[in-house]
Amino acid sequence: MPQGQPVAVPEDGLTTRQRRNRPLLIVHTGAMKGKSTAAFGLALRGWNQGWSIAVFQFVKSAKWTVGEENALTTLGRVHEETGQGGPVSWYKMGAGWSWSRTQGTEADHAAQAAEGWAEIKRRLAAAEHDLYVLDEFTYPMKWGWVDVDDVVATLAERPGRQHVVITGRDADPRLVDAADLVTEMTKIKHPMDAGQKGQRGIEW
């Protein structure tokens, strides 16, 4: 896409403006870090446009407070107080969720994931937000907690102009096929390769 110009223009009957303003399904996948960071960058851009932003985190523990959460929820308060930007909603799917998945049973986690997806479906049907960040949502699909075909069908049928970005490793091929924009984060080098642990301001 040199200089921001499309390589080809489809014969779909849409005007340039209509095609430019289509709602997008975006997937950030791959083994390297940066998937969520890129999604939150989109959220910042959307906030600046006055969009309603909704973030649903599916794996990180509710006990963790990440830098992006503090920044975006602060911007949500700025909107409430000044009218600048847009509203921000942030949700974590259950206090026991973490990478180790040690708190609660498998059935508990599956039920929480299903509950979270049901809430997202309700909001999509009501067109409540302009941008949804479904952070690490590939994992509930991979683990069988959420039905991939239901996700793909729901997102394909969502009304209005609602953008959705999904992050996480091992994105299902069906989700990749349905997406409008897919980025795969590929590792070239990482400080952990040299024994360095994550650090403040970089990893959180």
CSV table of C-alpha atoms in Angstrom, one decimal:
chain,number,residue,atom,x,y,z
A,1,MET,CA,0.0,0.0,0.0
A,2,PRO,CA,2.5,2.7,-1.2
A,3,GLN,CA,1.8,6.2,0.2
A,4,GLY,CA,-1.4,5.0,1.8
A,5,GLN,CA,-3.0,4.1,-1.6
A,6,PRO,CA,-4.8,0.8,-2.1
A,7,VAL,CA,-3.2,-1.6,-4.5
A,8,ALA,CA,-6.5,-2.4,-6.2
A,9,VAL,CA,-10.1,-1.0,-5.9
A,10,PRO,CA,-12.8,-3.7,-5.8
A,11,GLU,CA,-15.9,-3.5,-7.9
A,12,ASP,CA,-18.2,-3.7,-4.9
A,13,GLY,CA,-20.5,-0.7,-5.7
A,14,LEU,CA,-19.3,1.3,-2.7
A,15,THR,CA,-18.1,4.8,-2.8
A,16,THR,CA,-14.6,5.7,-1.7
A,17,ARG,CA,-16.1,7.2,1.5
A,18,GLN,CA,-18.2,4.1,2.2
A,19,ARG,CA,-15.3,1.7,1.7
A,20,ARG,CA,-13.1,3.9,3.8
A,21,ASN,CA,-15.5,3.9,6.7
A,22,ARG,CA,-16.2,0.2,6.9
A,23,PRO,CA,-16.0,-1.4,10.4
A,24,LEU,CA,-12.8,-3.5,10.7
A,25,LEU,CA,-12.1,-6.8,12.4
A,26,ILE,CA,-8.4,-6.6,13.3
A,27,VAL,CA,-6.3,-9.5,14.7
A,28,HIS,CA,-2.9,-9.2,16.4
A,29,THR,CA,-1.3,-12.6,16.8
A,30,GLY,CA,2.1,-14.2,16.8
A,31,ALA,CA,4.7,-15.3,19.4
A,32,MET,CA,6.3,-11.9,20.0
A,33,LYS,CA,5.4,-9.2,22.5
A,34,GLY,CA,3.5,-6.1,21.3
A,35,LYS,CA,0.1,-7.5,20.4
A,36,SER,CA,-1.8,-5.8,23.2
A,37,THR,CA,0.4,-2.7,23.1
A,38,ALA,CA,-0.6,-2.2,19.4
A,39,ALA,CA,-4.2,-2.7,20.2
A,40,PHE,CA,-4.1,-0.1,23.0
A,41,GLY,CA,-2.4,2.3,20.6
A,42,LEU,CA,-5.5,1.9,18.4
A,43,ALA,CA,-7.6,2.6,21.5
A,44,LEU,CA,-5.7,5.9,22.1
A,45,ARG,CA,-6.3,7.0,18.5
A,46,GLY,CA,-10.0,6.1,18.8
A,47,TRP,CA,-10.3,8.0,22.1
A,48,ASN,CA,-8.9,11.1,20.4
A,49,GLN,CA,-11.6,10.7,17.7
A,50,GLY,CA,-14.3,10.8,20.4
A,51,TRP,CA,-15.0,7.1,20.1
A,52,SER,CA,-16.5,5.0,22.8
A,53,ILE,CA,-13.8,2.5,23.8
A,54,ALA,CA,-14.4,-0.9,25.5
A,55,VAL,CA,-11.6,-3.1,26.7
A,56,PHE,CA,-12.2,-6.7,27.7
A,57,GLN,CA,-9.2,-8.6,29.1
A,58,PHE,CA,-9.6,-12.4,29.0
A,59,VAL,CA,-6.5,-13.8,30.7
A,60,LYS,CA,-4.8,-11.2,32.9
A,61,SER,CA,-5.7,-11.4,36.5
A,62,ALA,CA,-8.1,-8.7,37.8
A,63,LYS,CA,-5.4,-8.1,40.6
A,64,TRP,CA,-3.0,-6.8,38.0
A,65,THR,CA,-3.0,-3.1,37.1
A,66,VAL,CA,-1.3,-2.6,33.8
A,67,GLY,CA,0.0,0.8,32.6
A,68,GLU,CA,-2.4,0.9,29.7
A,69,GLU,CA,-5.4,0.5,32.0
A,70,ASN,CA,-4.3,3.4,34.2
A,71,ALA,CA,-3.7,5.6,31.1
A,72,LEU,CA,-7.0,4.8,29.3
A,73,THR,CA,-9.2,4.9,32.4
A,74,THR,CA,-7.7,8.3,33.2
A,75,LEU,CA,-8.6,9.4,29.7
A,76,GLY,CA,-12.1,8.2,30.4
A,77,ARG,CA,-12.3,10.4,33.4
A,78,VAL,CA,-10.9,13.3,31.3
A,79,HIS,CA,-13.8,12.7,28.9
A,80,GLU,CA,-16.3,12.7,31.8
A,81,GLU,CA,-14.9,15.9,33.2
A,82,THR,CA,-14.2,17.9,30.1
A,83,GLY,CA,-16.0,16.3,27.2
A,84,GLN,CA,-12.6,15.7,25.4
A,85,GLY,CA,-12.1,12.4,23.7
A,86,GLY,CA,-14.5,9.6,24.3
A,87,PRO,CA,-15.8,7.3,27.1
A,88,VAL,CA,-13.7,4.4,28.2
A,89,SER,CA,-14.9,1.1,29.8
A,90,TRP,CA,-12.4,-1.5,31.0
A,91,TYR,CA,-13.3,-5.0,32.2
A,92,LYS,CA,-11.3,-8.0,33.4
A,93,MET,CA,-12.8,-11.5,33.1
A,94,GLY,CA,-12.7,-12.8,36.6
A,95,ALA,CA,-10.4,-12.2,39.6
A,96,GLY,CA,-8.8,-15.6,39.3
A,97,TRP,CA,-7.6,-15.4,35.8
A,98,SER,CA,-3.9,-15.5,35.2
A,99,TRP,CA,-1.3,-17.3,33.1
A,100,SER,CA,-1.0,-20.1,35.6
A,101,ARG,CA,-4.8,-20.7,35.7
A,102,THR,CA,-4.4,-22.1,39.2
A,103,GLN,CA,-7.3,-20.2,40.9
A,104,GLY,CA,-10.6,-21.8,40.2
A,105,THR,CA,-11.4,-24.9,38.1
A,106,GLU,CA,-11.3,-25.3,34.4
A,107,ALA,CA,-15.1,-25.1,34.4
A,108,ASP,CA,-15.0,-21.9,36.4
A,109,HIS,CA,-12.7,-20.3,33.8
A,110,ALA,CA,-14.8,-21.5,30.9
A,111,ALA,CA,-17.9,-20.1,32.5
A,112,GLN,CA,-16.3,-16.7,33.0
A,113,ALA,CA,-15.1,-16.7,29.4
A,114,ALA,CA,-18.6,-17.6,28.2
A,115,GLU,CA,-20.1,-14.9,30.4
A,116,GLY,CA,-17.7,-12.3,29.1
A,117,TRP,CA,-18.4,-13.3,25.5
A,118,ALA,CA,-22.2,-13.1,26.1
A,119,GLU,CA,-21.8,-9.5,27.4
A,120,ILE,CA,-19.7,-8.6,24.4
A,121,LYS,CA,-22.4,-10.0,22.1
A,122,ARG,CA,-25.0,-8.0,23.8
A,123,ARG,CA,-23.1,-4.8,23.4
A,124,LEU,CA,-22.3,-5.5,19.8
A,125,ALA,CA,-26.0,-6.1,19.1
A,126,ALA,CA,-26.8,-2.8,20.7
A,127,ALA,CA,-23.9,-1.0,19.0
A,128,GLU,CA,-22.8,0.4,22.3
A,129,HIS,CA,-19.2,1.1,21.4
A,130,ASP,CA,-17.1,2.3,18.5
A,131,LEU,CA,-14.0,0.2,19.3
A,132,TYR,CA,-13.7,-3.1,21.2
A,133,VAL,CA,-10.3,-4.4,22.4
A,134,LEU,CA,-10.7,-8.1,23.1
A,135,ASP,CA,-7.3,-8.6,24.7
A,136,GLU,CA,-5.9,-12.2,24.7
A,137,PHE,CA,-9.3,-13.4,23.4
A,138,THR,CA,-7.6,-16.0,21.1
A,139,TYR,CA,-6.9,-18.2,24.2
A,140,PRO,CA,-10.5,-18.8,25.3
A,141,MET,CA,-11.2,-19.9,21.7
A,142,LYS,CA,-8.1,-22.1,21.6
A,143,TRP,CA,-9.0,-23.7,24.9
A,144,GLY,CA,-12.6,-24.4,23.8
A,145,TRP,CA,-14.2,-22.0,26.3
A,146,VAL,CA,-15.7,-19.9,23.5
A,147,ASP,CA,-17.0,-21.2,20.2
A,148,VAL,CA,-14.9,-19.9,17.3
A,149,ASP,CA,-17.7,-20.2,14.7
A,150,ASP,CA,-20.0,-18.2,17.0
A,151,VAL,CA,-17.4,-15.5,17.3
A,152,VAL,CA,-16.8,-15.3,13.6
A,153,ALA,CA,-20.6,-15.2,12.8
A,154,THR,CA,-21.3,-12.7,15.5
A,155,LEU,CA,-18.6,-10.3,14.3
A,156,ALA,CA,-19.6,-10.7,10.7
A,157,GLU,CA,-23.2,-9.7,11.5
A,158,ARG,CA,-22.4,-6.9,13.9
A,159,PRO,CA,-24.5,-3.8,13.1
A,160,GLY,CA,-23.2,-0.2,12.5
A,161,ARG,CA,-19.6,0.9,12.5
A,162,GLN,CA,-18.0,-1.1,15.3
A,163,HIS,CA,-14.3,-1.8,15.1
A,164,VAL,CA,-13.0,-4.9,16.9
A,165,VAL,CA,-9.4,-5.8,17.6
A,166,ILE,CA,-8.5,-9.2,19.0
A,167,THR,CA,-5.1,-10.1,20.4
A,168,GLY,CA,-3.3,-13.3,21.4
A,169,ARG,CA,-1.1,-16.1,20.1
A,170,ASP,CA,-2.4,-18.9,17.9
A,171,ALA,CA,-5.3,-17.1,16.3
A,172,ASP,CA,-7.7,-19.7,14.8
A,173,PRO,CA,-7.5,-19.8,11.0
A,174,ARG,CA,-11.2,-19.2,10.8
A,175,LEU,CA,-10.8,-15.9,12.7
A,176,VAL,CA,-7.8,-15.0,10.5
A,177,ASP,CA,-9.9,-15.6,7.4
A,178,ALA,CA,-12.7,-13.5,8.6
A,179,ALA,CA,-10.5,-10.5,9.7
A,180,ASP,CA,-9.9,-7.4,7.6
A,181,LEU,CA,-6.4,-6.7,9.0
A,182,VAL,CA,-4.1,-9.3,10.5
A,183,THR,CA,-0.7,-8.7,12.0
A,184,GLU,CA,1.7,-11.4,13.2
A,185,MET,CA,4.3,-10.4,15.7
A,186,THR,CA,7.5,-12.3,14.9
A,187,LYS,CA,10.4,-12.3,17.3
A,188,ILE,CA,13.8,-11.3,16.0
A,189,LYS,CA,15.5,-10.6,19.3
A,190,HIS,CA,14.2,-10.2,22.9
A,191,PRO,CA,16.1,-9.2,26.1
A,192,MET,CA,14.9,-12.3,27.8
A,193,ASP,CA,17.1,-14.3,25.3
A,194,ALA,CA,20.0,-12.7,27.2
A,195,GLY,CA,18.6,-13.5,30.6
A,196,GLN,CA,17.0,-10.1,31.3
A,197,LYS,CA,13.6,-10.1,33.0
A,198,GLY,CA,10.7,-7.8,32.1
A,199,GLN,CA,11.1,-4.2,33.3
A,200,ARG,CA,8.8,-1.4,34.4
A,201,GLY,CA,7.6,0.8,31.6
A,202,ILE,CA,8.5,-1.8,29.0
A,203,GLU,CA,6.5,-4.9,30.0
A,204,TRP,CA,4.0,-3.2,32.3
